[in-house]
Coordinates of C-alpha atoms and ligand atoms in Angstrom, one line a residue:
M1424 CA -5.8 15.5 47.1
P1425 CA -2.8 13.3 48.1
L1426 CA -4.1 13.1 51.6
T1427 CA -7.5 11.6 50.6
V1428 CA -6.4 9.8 47.5
K1429 CA -3.9 7.9 49.6
S1430 CA -6.5 6.8 52.2
R1431 CA -9.0 5.9 49.5
R1432 CA -6.5 3.7 47.7
K1433 CA -5.7 1.8 50.9
R1434 CA -9.3 1.4 52.0
S1435 CA -9.3 -2.4 51.4
T1436 CA -6.0 -2.7 53.4
R1437 CA -7.5 -0.6 56.2
I1438 CA -10.6 -2.7 56.4
A1439 CA -8.5 -5.9 56.4
V1440 CA -6.3 -4.5 59.2
T1441 CA -9.3 -3.4 61.2
V1442 CA -10.9 -6.9 60.8
L1443 CA -7.6 -8.6 61.7
S1444 CA -7.1 -6.4 64.8
G1445 CA -10.6 -7.4 65.9
V1446 CA -10.5 -11.1 64.9
L1447 CA -6.9 -12.0 65.9
P1448 CA -7.3 -11.3 69.7
V1449 CA -10.6 -13.3 69.6
L1450 CA -8.9 -16.2 67.8
L1451 CA -5.9 -16.1 70.2
G1452 CA -8.2 -15.9 73.2
F1453 CA -10.2 -18.8 71.8
A1454 CA -7.0 -20.8 71.3
I1455 CA -6.0 -20.1 74.9
L1456 CA -9.5 -21.1 76.2
Y1457 CA -9.2 -24.3 74.1
M1458 CA -5.9 -25.1 75.7
Q1459 CA -7.2 -24.1 79.1
A1460 CA -10.2 -26.4 78.6
G1461 CA -7.9 -29.2 77.6
R1462 CA -5.8 -28.7 80.7
A1463 CA -8.9 -28.6 82.9
L1464 CA -10.1 -31.9 81.4
Q1465 CA -6.7 -33.5 81.8
Q1466 CA -6.6 -32.5 85.4
S1467 CA -10.0 -33.9 86.0
T1468 CA -9.2 -37.3 84.4
E1469 CA -5.9 -37.5 86.4
Q1470 CA -7.8 -36.9 89.6
T1471 CA -10.5 -39.4 88.6
A1472 CA -7.9 -42.1 87.7
D1473 CA -6.0 -41.5 90.9
E1474 CA -9.1 -41.8 93.0
A1475 CA -10.3 -45.0 91.2
L1476 CA -6.8 -46.5 91.7
R1477 CA -7.0 -45.8 95.4
Q1478 CA -10.4 -47.4 95.7
F1479 CA -9.5 -50.5 93.8
N1480 CA -6.2 -50.9 95.8
L1481 CA -8.3 -50.6 98.9
M1482 CA -10.8 -53.3 97.8
L1483 CA -8.0 -55.6 96.8
D1484 CA -6.3 -55.1 100.1
N1485 CA -9.3 -56.8 101.6
T1486 CA -9.2 -59.8 99.3
A1487 CA -5.5 -60.0 99.6
E1488 CA -5.7 -60.0 103.4
A1489 CA -8.4 -62.7 103.4
A1490 CA -6.2 -64.8 101.1
R1491 CA -3.2 -64.3 103.3
V1492 CA -5.1 -65.5 106.4
L1493 CA -6.5 -68.6 104.5
L1494 CA -3.4 -69.7 102.7
P1495 CA -1.9 -71.7 105.6
L1496 CA -5.2 -73.7 105.6
A1497 CA -4.7 -74.9 102.1
G1498 CA -4.2 -78.7 102.1
N1499 CA -6.2 -79.1 105.3
S1500 CA -9.5 -81.0 104.9
C1501 CA -12.3 -78.8 103.6
N1502 CA -14.6 -79.6 106.6
D1503 CA -12.1 -78.2 109.0
A1504 CA -11.5 -75.1 106.8
T1505 CA -15.1 -74.1 105.7
L1506 CA -15.7 -72.0 108.8
A1507 CA -12.6 -70.0 108.3
L1508 CA -13.5 -69.5 104.7
R1509 CA -16.9 -68.2 105.6
E1510 CA -15.6 -66.1 108.4
Q1511 CA -13.4 -64.2 105.9
V1512 CA -16.4 -63.6 103.6
T1513 CA -18.4 -62.3 106.4
R1514 CA -15.7 -60.2 108.0
R1515 CA -14.0 -58.6 105.1
P1516 CA -15.8 -56.0 103.1
F1517 CA -16.0 -56.5 99.4
V1518 CA -15.0 -60.2 99.6
R1519 CA -17.6 -62.3 98.0
S1520 CA -16.2 -65.8 98.2
T1521 CA -13.1 -67.6 99.4
N1522 CA -11.6 -70.8 98.2
L1523 CA -8.7 -73.1 99.0
V1524 CA -6.5 -74.7 96.3
Y1525 CA -4.0 -77.5 96.6
D1526 CA -1.8 -78.5 93.7
N1527 CA -3.8 -76.3 91.2
N1528 CA -7.1 -77.9 92.3
L1529 CA -9.8 -75.9 93.9
Y1530 CA -11.2 -78.3 96.5
C1531 CA -13.0 -76.2 99.0
S1532 CA -15.2 -73.1 98.6
S1533 CA -17.0 -70.8 101.1
L1534 CA -20.1 -71.2 98.9
F1535 CA -20.3 -74.9 98.2
G1536 CA -18.0 -76.4 100.8
E1537 CA -16.3 -79.3 99.1
H1538 CA -16.0 -78.7 95.4
Q1539 CA -13.6 -79.8 92.7
E1540 CA -12.4 -77.5 90.0
K1541 CA -9.1 -77.2 88.0
V1542 CA -7.2 -74.0 88.5
N1543 CA -5.0 -72.7 85.6
P1544 CA -2.5 -70.2 86.9
G1545 CA -2.1 -68.9 83.3
D1546 CA -5.6 -67.4 83.6
Y1547 CA -4.2 -65.0 86.2
T1548 CA -2.4 -61.8 85.2
Q1549 CA 1.0 -61.9 86.9
G1550 CA -0.3 -65.1 88.5
Q1551 CA -2.4 -62.8 90.7
L1552 CA -5.6 -61.3 89.2
W1553 CA -8.3 -62.6 86.9
L1554 CA -11.1 -60.4 85.7
M1555 CA -13.9 -62.8 84.8
N1556 CA -17.2 -62.3 83.1
G1557 CA -19.1 -64.2 85.8
N1558 CA -19.0 -67.8 87.0
P1559 CA -21.6 -70.6 87.0
V1560 CA -23.3 -69.2 90.1
T1561 CA -23.7 -65.6 88.7
P1562 CA -23.1 -65.7 84.9
N1563 CA -22.5 -62.4 83.1
T1564 CA -21.7 -60.6 86.3
A1565 CA -18.1 -59.3 86.6
L1566 CA -15.9 -61.0 89.1
L1567 CA -12.4 -60.2 90.1
V1568 CA -10.4 -63.2 91.5
Y1569 CA -7.3 -62.7 93.6
R1570 CA -4.9 -65.6 93.8
L1571 CA -2.2 -66.2 96.4
S1572 CA -0.1 -69.3 96.3
D1573 CA 2.8 -70.9 98.1
E1574 CA 4.2 -73.9 96.3
K1575 CA 1.2 -76.3 96.2
K1576 CA -0.9 -74.3 98.6
G1577 CA -3.2 -71.7 97.2
A1578 CA -6.0 -69.4 98.2
L1579 CA -8.5 -67.7 95.9
T1580 CA -10.6 -64.8 97.1
T1581 CA -13.1 -63.0 94.8
L1582 CA -14.4 -59.5 94.6
D1583 CA -17.9 -58.8 93.3
G1584 CA -17.9 -56.9 90.0
Y1585 CA -20.8 -54.9 91.3
H1586 CA -18.5 -53.0 93.7
L1587 CA -16.0 -52.4 90.8
S1588 CA -18.5 -51.1 88.4
N1589 CA -20.0 -48.9 91.2
V1590 CA -16.6 -47.3 91.7
L1591 CA -16.3 -46.8 87.9
R1592 CA -19.7 -45.2 87.8
L1593 CA -19.6 -43.1 90.9
I1594 CA -16.0 -41.8 90.6
G1595 CA -16.2 -41.5 86.9
R1596 CA -19.5 -39.5 86.6
Q1597 CA -18.9 -37.5 83.4
T1598 CA -15.5 -39.2 82.8
S1599 CA -15.2 -42.5 81.1
L1600 CA -13.4 -44.8 83.5
L1601 CA -12.1 -48.3 82.7
L1602 CA -10.5 -51.0 84.8
Q1603 CA -8.1 -53.3 83.0
V1604 CA -6.7 -56.6 84.2
G1605 CA -4.5 -58.4 81.6
N1606 CA -6.5 -59.0 78.5
H1607 CA -9.9 -58.1 80.0
W1608 CA -11.4 -54.8 80.9
L1609 CA -14.5 -53.5 82.8
A1610 CA -16.5 -50.4 82.0
A1611 CA -19.1 -48.6 84.2
D1612 CA -21.9 -50.7 82.6
G1613 CA -20.5 -53.7 84.6
K1614 CA -19.7 -55.7 81.5
V1615 CA -16.3 -57.4 81.1
R1616 CA -14.8 -57.2 77.6
D1617 CA -11.8 -58.9 76.1
G1618 CA -9.0 -57.3 74.2
A1619 CA -6.8 -54.1 74.5
L1620 CA -8.2 -51.1 76.3
P1621 CA -10.0 -48.7 73.9
V1622 CA -8.3 -45.4 73.5
L1623 CA -10.1 -42.5 75.1
P1624 CA -9.5 -39.7 72.6
V1625 CA -9.7 -36.6 75.0
A1626 CA -7.4 -36.1 78.0
Q1627 CA -6.7 -39.8 78.6
S1628 CA -5.0 -40.6 81.9
V1629 CA -3.7 -44.1 82.7
R1630 CA -2.7 -45.3 86.1
V1631 CA -0.9 -48.6 86.8
S1632 CA -1.3 -50.1 90.3
K1633 CA 2.0 -50.7 92.1
Q1634 CA 0.5 -53.3 94.4
Y1635 CA -1.8 -55.3 92.1
A1636 CA -1.9 -56.3 88.5
F1637 CA -4.4 -53.9 87.2
T1638 CA -4.6 -50.6 85.3
V1639 CA -7.1 -47.8 85.4
A1640 CA -7.8 -45.5 82.4
A1641 CA -9.8 -42.3 82.5
G1642 CA -10.7 -40.0 79.6
F1643 CA -13.4 -38.4 77.5
P1644 CA -15.1 -39.2 74.2
E1645 CA -14.4 -37.1 71.0
G1646 CA -15.7 -33.6 71.1
E1647 CA -15.6 -33.3 74.9
T1648 CA -13.4 -30.2 74.8
W1649 CA -16.0 -28.2 72.8
R1650 CA -18.8 -29.5 75.0
Y1651 CA -16.9 -28.4 78.1
M1652 CA -16.1 -25.0 76.6
S1653 CA -19.7 -24.4 75.5
S1654 CA -21.0 -25.2 79.0
E1655 CA -18.3 -23.5 81.1
Y1656 CA -17.0 -20.5 79.1
P1657 CA -20.0 -18.5 77.7
P1658 CA -19.2 -15.5 80.0
L1659 CA -15.6 -15.6 78.8
F1660 CA -16.8 -15.8 75.1
S1661 CA -18.8 -12.7 75.6
L1662 CA -15.7 -11.0 77.2
L1663 CA -13.6 -12.2 74.2
I1664 CA -16.1 -10.8 71.7
F1665 CA -16.2 -7.5 73.7
F1666 CA -12.3 -7.4 73.6
G1667 CA -12.4 -8.2 69.8
V1668 CA -14.8 -5.3 69.2
V1669 CA -12.7 -2.9 71.4
S1670 CA -9.4 -4.0 69.7
G1671 CA -11.0 -3.8 66.3
S1672 CA -12.2 -0.3 67.1
I1673 CA -8.8 0.7 68.4
G1674 CA -7.2 -0.7 65.3
H1675 CA -9.6 1.3 63.2
I1676 CA -9.0 4.5 65.1
L1677 CA -5.2 4.1 65.1
Q1678 CA -5.3 3.6 61.4
K1679 CA -7.5 6.6 60.9
R1680 CA -5.1 8.6 63.0
A1681 CA -2.1 7.2 61.1
S1682 CA -3.8 8.2 57.8
S1683 CA -5.0 11.5 59.1
P1684 CA -3.6 14.6 57.2
S1685 CA -1.5 15.8 60.1
V1686 CA 0.2 12.4 60.6
E1687 CA 0.8 12.1 56.9
L1688 CA 2.2 15.7 56.7
Q1689 CA 4.4 15.1 59.7
R1690 CA 5.8 12.0 57.9
A1691 CA 6.4 14.0 54.7
L1692 CA 8.1 16.7 56.6
E1693 CA 10.5 14.2 58.3
A1694 CA 11.1 12.6 54.9
G1695 CA 12.0 16.0 53.5
E1696 CA 9.3 15.9 50.9
F1697 CA 8.4 19.6 51.0
I1698 CA 10.7 21.4 48.6
P1699 CA 11.0 25.0 47.3
Y1700 CA 10.1 26.0 43.8
F1701 CA 11.1 29.5 42.7
Q1702 CA 9.2 31.9 40.5
P1703 CA 11.1 34.9 39.2
V1704 CA 9.8 38.4 40.0
V1705 CA 11.0 41.0 37.5
H1706 CA 11.4 44.8 37.5
G1707 CA 8.4 46.6 36.0
D1708 CA 10.6 48.7 33.7
T1709 CA 13.7 46.7 32.7
K1710 CA 12.1 43.3 33.1
K1711 CA 15.3 42.2 34.8
W1712 CA 15.0 39.6 37.5
S1713 CA 14.7 41.4 40.8
G1714 CA 14.0 38.3 42.9
A1715 CA 11.8 35.3 43.4
E1716 CA 8.9 34.0 45.3
V1717 CA 9.5 30.7 47.1
L1718 CA 6.5 28.4 46.5
M1719 CA 6.2 25.1 48.3
R1720 CA 5.8 21.8 46.5
W1721 CA 5.2 18.4 48.0
S1722 CA 7.3 15.9 46.2
H1723 CA 5.1 13.0 47.1
P1724 CA 6.6 9.5 46.6
K1725 CA 3.4 8.2 45.0
E1726 CA 1.4 11.2 43.8
G1727 CA 4.3 13.1 42.3
L1728 CA 4.5 16.9 42.6
V1729 CA 1.5 18.2 44.7
R1730 CA 0.2 21.7 44.4
P1731 CA 0.3 23.8 47.7
D1732 CA -3.4 24.7 47.8
L1733 CA -4.1 20.9 48.2
F1734 CA -2.1 20.6 51.4
I1735 CA -1.3 24.1 52.8
P1736 CA -4.8 24.4 54.4
F1737 CA -4.2 21.1 56.3
A1738 CA -0.7 22.3 57.3
E1739 CA -2.1 25.5 58.6
H1740 CA -4.8 23.8 60.5
S1741 CA -2.4 21.4 62.2
G1742 CA 0.2 24.1 62.9
L1743 CA 2.8 22.1 60.9
I1744 CA 3.0 25.0 58.5
V1745 CA 5.6 26.6 60.9
P1746 CA 8.2 23.8 60.8
M1747 CA 7.4 23.3 57.0
T1748 CA 8.2 26.9 56.3
R1749 CA 11.3 26.7 58.4
S1750 CA 12.4 23.7 56.3
L1751 CA 11.6 25.6 53.1
M1752 CA 13.7 28.6 54.3
Q1753 CA 16.6 26.3 55.2
Q1754 CA 16.5 24.7 51.8
T1755 CA 16.3 28.1 50.1
A1756 CA 19.2 29.4 52.0
A1757 CA 21.3 26.2 51.2
L1758 CA 20.5 26.7 47.5
L1759 CA 20.9 30.4 47.1
A1760 CA 23.4 31.5 49.8
P1761 CA 26.4 30.0 47.9
I1762 CA 25.7 32.3 44.9
S1763 CA 24.5 35.3 47.0
A1764 CA 27.9 37.1 46.8
S1765 CA 27.3 37.6 43.0
F1766 CA 24.0 39.4 43.4
D1767 CA 24.8 43.0 42.5
S1768 CA 21.7 44.6 44.2
P1769 CA 19.6 43.1 47.0
F1770 CA 17.8 40.1 45.6
H1771 CA 14.2 39.9 46.8
I1772 CA 13.2 36.5 48.2
G1773 CA 9.5 36.2 49.0
I1774 CA 8.4 33.7 51.6
N1775 CA 4.7 33.0 52.2
I1776 CA 3.7 33.0 55.9
T1777 CA 0.4 32.5 57.6
A1778 CA -1.4 33.6 60.8
S1779 CA 0.1 30.6 62.7
H1780 CA 3.5 32.2 62.2
C1781 CA 2.3 35.3 64.1
Q1782 CA 1.4 33.6 67.4
D1783 CA 4.9 33.8 68.8
L1784 CA 8.3 35.3 68.1
E1785 CA 9.9 32.1 66.6
L1786 CA 9.6 33.6 63.1
V1787 CA 12.1 36.3 64.1
E1788 CA 14.7 33.6 64.9
D1789 CA 14.0 31.8 61.6
C1790 CA 14.4 35.0 59.6
R1791 CA 17.6 35.9 61.5
T1792 CA 19.1 32.4 60.7
F1793 CA 17.9 32.7 57.1
L1794 CA 19.5 36.2 56.6
G1795 CA 22.6 35.1 58.4
A1796 CA 23.3 32.4 55.7
F1797 CA 23.6 35.0 53.0
A1798 CA 26.4 37.5 52.1
P1799 CA 25.6 40.8 53.9
D1800 CA 23.1 43.0 52.1
S1801 CA 22.9 40.5 49.2
I1802 CA 19.2 39.8 49.7
S1803 CA 16.1 41.3 51.1
L1804 CA 13.6 39.0 52.7
V1805 CA 9.9 39.7 52.0
L1806 CA 7.3 37.9 54.1
E1807 CA 4.0 37.5 52.2
L1808 CA 0.9 37.5 54.3
T1809 CA -2.3 36.9 52.5
E1810 CA -5.0 39.5 52.8
R1811 CA -7.7 36.8 53.0
E1812 CA -6.8 35.8 56.5
L1813 CA -5.4 38.9 58.1
I1814 CA -4.1 38.6 61.6
E1815 CA -5.4 40.5 64.6
P1816 CA -3.2 43.4 65.7
T1817 CA -2.1 42.5 69.3
A1818 CA 0.8 43.5 71.5
L1819 CA 2.5 40.3 70.4
T1820 CA 2.1 40.9 66.7
H1821 CA 3.3 44.4 67.0
Q1822 CA 6.4 43.2 68.8
L1823 CA 6.9 40.5 66.1
F1824 CA 6.6 43.0 63.2
E1825 CA 8.8 45.5 64.9
Q1826 CA 11.5 42.9 65.5
L1827 CA 11.2 41.7 61.9
H1828 CA 11.6 45.2 60.6
G1829 CA 14.5 45.6 62.9
L1830 CA 16.1 42.7 61.0
G1831 CA 15.4 44.5 57.7
V1832 CA 12.7 42.0 56.8
M1833 CA 9.9 43.4 54.6
I1834 CA 6.2 42.6 54.7
A1835 CA 4.0 42.2 51.7
I1836 CA 0.2 41.9 51.7
D1837 CA -0.5 39.0 49.3
D1838 CA -3.6 38.6 47.1
F1839 CA -4.3 42.3 47.7
G1840 CA -7.9 43.3 46.8
T1841 CA -9.4 40.0 47.7
G1842 CA -9.8 40.8 51.4
H1843 CA -10.8 43.9 53.2
S1844 CA -7.8 45.4 54.9
S1845 CA -8.2 49.1 55.9
L1846 CA -5.6 51.8 55.4
G1847 CA -5.2 51.9 59.1
Y1848 CA -4.3 48.2 59.1
L1849 CA -1.7 48.6 56.4
R1850 CA -0.1 51.4 58.4
Q1851 CA -0.2 49.5 61.7
F1852 CA 1.8 46.7 60.3
N1853 CA 4.2 48.9 58.5
V1854 CA 3.6 47.1 55.2
D1855 CA 6.2 47.5 52.5
F1856 CA 4.5 45.9 49.4
L1857 CA 1.1 45.1 48.1
K1858 CA 0.8 42.1 45.8
I1859 CA -2.1 42.7 43.4
D1860 CA -4.1 39.5 43.1
Q1861 CA -3.9 37.8 39.8
S1862 CA -7.7 38.1 39.4
F1863 CA -7.3 41.9 38.9
V1864 CA -4.4 41.5 36.5
A1865 CA -6.6 39.1 34.5
M1866 CA -9.1 42.0 34.1
I1867 CA -6.7 44.0 32.0
G1868 CA -8.3 44.3 28.6
A1869 CA -11.7 43.5 29.9
D1870 CA -14.4 45.9 30.8
A1871 CA -13.8 49.5 32.0
L1872 CA -15.1 48.8 35.6
S1873 CA -12.6 46.1 36.3
R1874 CA -9.8 48.2 35.0
H1875 CA -11.0 50.9 37.3
I1876 CA -10.6 48.7 40.4
L1877 CA -7.1 47.8 39.3
D1878 CA -6.2 51.5 38.7
S1879 CA -7.5 52.4 42.2
I1880 CA -5.3 49.8 43.8
I1881 CA -2.3 51.1 42.0
E1882 CA -3.2 54.6 42.9
L1883 CA -3.7 53.7 46.6
S1884 CA -0.4 52.0 46.9
A1885 CA 1.4 55.0 45.3
K1886 CA -0.3 57.3 47.8
L1887 CA 0.7 55.1 50.7
D1888 CA 4.2 54.9 49.3
L1889 CA 4.1 51.1 49.0
G1890 CA 5.9 49.0 46.5
I1891 CA 3.6 47.1 44.1
V1892 CA 4.0 43.6 42.7
A1893 CA 1.5 42.4 40.1
E1894 CA 0.9 38.7 40.1
G1895 CA -0.3 36.4 37.4
V1896 CA 1.1 38.4 34.5
E1897 CA 0.5 36.1 31.5
T1898 CA 0.3 38.3 28.5
Q1899 CA 2.3 41.1 26.9
E1900 CA -0.7 43.4 27.0
Q1901 CA -1.0 42.9 30.8
S1902 CA 2.8 43.5 31.2
D1903 CA 2.6 46.7 29.0
Y1904 CA -0.4 48.1 30.9
L1905 CA 1.2 47.5 34.3
T1906 CA 4.5 49.0 33.2
A1907 CA 2.7 52.0 31.8
H1908 CA 1.0 52.4 35.3
N1909 CA 4.4 52.3 37.1
V1910 CA 3.9 49.0 38.8
N1911 CA 7.3 48.2 40.3
F1912 CA 7.4 44.5 40.0
L1913 CA 5.8 41.9 37.8
Q1914 CA 5.4 38.2 38.4
G1915 CA 3.8 35.6 36.1
Y1916 CA 4.1 32.9 33.6
L1917 CA 5.1 35.5 31.0
F1918 CA 8.4 35.8 32.8
G1919 CA 8.8 32.4 34.3
R1920 CA 6.9 29.6 35.9
P1921 CA 7.8 28.3 39.3
M1922 CA 10.8 26.0 38.9
P1923 CA 13.0 23.7 40.9
G1924 CA 16.1 25.2 42.6
A1925 CA 18.6 23.9 40.2
D1926 CA 16.7 25.2 37.1
F1927 CA 16.2 28.6 38.9
I1928 CA 19.9 29.0 39.6
N1929 CA 20.7 28.0 36.0
A1930 CA 18.2 30.5 34.6
L1931 CA 19.4 33.2 37.1
S1932 CA 23.0 33.0 35.7
H1933 CA 21.6 33.9 32.3
H1934 CA 19.8 37.0 33.6
Ligands
LIG3017 P1 0.3 32.8 46.0 O1 1.2 33.1 47.2 O2 -0.6 33.8 45.6 O3 1.3 32.3 44.9 C1 1.1 32.6 43.6 C2 0.5 31.5 42.9 O4 0.1 31.9 41.6 C3 1.4 30.3 42.7 O5 0.6 29.2 42.8 C4 1.9 30.5 41.3 O6 2.4 29.3 40.8 C5 0.7 31.0 40.6 N1 1.1 31.8 39.5 C6 2.2 32.6 39.3 N2 2.2 33.1 38.1 C7 1.0 32.8 37.5 C8 0.4 33.1 36.2 O7 0.9 33.8 35.4 N3 -0.8 32.6 36.0 C9 -1.4 31.8 36.9 N4 -2.6 31.3 36.6 N5 -0.9 31.4 38.1 C10 0.3 32.0 38.4 P2 1.1 28.0 43.6 O8 2.5 27.8 43.6 O9 0.2 26.9 43.2 O10 0.7 28.4 45.1 C11 -0.6 28.6 45.4 C12 -0.8 29.2 46.8 O11 -0.3 28.3 47.8 C13 0.1 30.4 46.9 O12 -0.6 31.5 46.4 C14 0.2 30.5 48.4 O13 -1.0 31.1 48.9 C15 0.2 29.1 48.8 N6 1.6 28.8 49.1 C16 2.5 28.3 48.2 N7 3.7 28.1 48.8 C17 3.5 28.4 50.1 C18 4.3 28.4 51.3 O14 5.5 28.1 51.3 N8 3.7 28.8 52.5 C19 2.4 29.2 52.5 N9 1.9 29.6 53.7 N10 1.6 29.2 51.4 C20 2.2 28.8 50.3
LIG3018 CA1 2.5 34.6 47.7
LIG3019 CA1 -1.1 35.8 45.5

């Protein structure tokens, strides 16, 4: 079956497409969440760095202010200045000690009073800030020294590293936050280290103070994005998985729909893959060609020529049989109409119809168009309706058959003998022909009982004044028997197999 062979062959592709349509949205959603997490972390480090910068600036403002107040005292005797030095330590928040310098010599300190120590301006970044790892009083405790100078005068004010590491720890929380002054940097653990700032691999934000010579860096260690996602996004992950399943299912359903028989038939119809084959019908007596039955074939691009019983049931079920038959009639007319003027007596053209054709009056128009294509009276159109699925006689069907007869269209009951149509039924629809099913023809030469059934059908049709066509005539014996019993028309491989239009026209010219 082309319709199932096709879907079986593409099974692996279908599974792949289903999986992809489920997985792709999940992957895409995941990528978006990853980017979103990156952005959230970046925003967080930027805010943290900004806040730390603000705090450090604020602290240094105090040391700078103390230094500014004290600078004029530099050069004065230490005794006179000690009080002022201590006052600044007491008054100014964050200021731990104050010192006076003259000619690069620290000579007076709030802590010791008079004290001598060399000052090297080169220790200070931009001559202004020095981040030290403690001093002799508090070794291994960070200390930030602020230097202000005016020619030989100088003031040094210090800021306790405890405040600095507090800020780093409190503002930073989950973020790694570092304070850098020149070649030294301080982390939240309160330790001052030398060298360049370490790179913070995730969402690093660096802020440089405009007022003072320091830099703040915030960021996260490796793997923070995943950690953040796994703590913040579990509900979104569930949603993603849900969408993945929904989208996978939709993909699966759409594919099933796309590979469903009716979609495939519709595609084939649009692609013009349904083509007519013609099987000659001959006169019972002379064996001359009296007409042809049009049999549908599906010229499938991959499966080749497909027999009608493999797809007609689907076509009937989906209602597509109506446009398919219309296309068949159009192709038949296009092939035969040009030679129709040469037919010397009306040429019978049999078209198979189904119950779906009898649900409205469209068929009348199709037949009118068909007949209109041929030379007047050159053909007689016979609609073959199988006895196996007879239609209900309704007002509509009566109207339909009346109008068809009005056009000169004839009706044949196909596969006669396999169903159970009553005499009344045959009369009601004004049937013109009975087509004896090939199973009865095949009985010729067999037992007496089978032959008896065949004889009764022939007898019945003679009584009802109906034309008879015998189908499936394959042997000379069958042909002779049917001719001897006055069967009007014969059809079967003995006289010709169904053939493409061009072959049929070619053969017709020889008859
Ligand atoms: P059917 O209308 O009874 O058509 C006769 C079938 O018998 C055709 O089969 C034909 O090829 C086959 N046949 C003719 N002579 C012989 C013979 O000597 N021996 C044997 N064994 N078979 C013979 P096909 O073409 O395969 O069509 C099968 C059925 O499909 C048709 O049976 C008809 O019911 C349906 N069909 C074909 N074309 C159409 C169509 O256009 N519309 C509709 N609705 N049904 C169609
Ligand atoms: Ca038929
Ligand atoms: Ca038949």
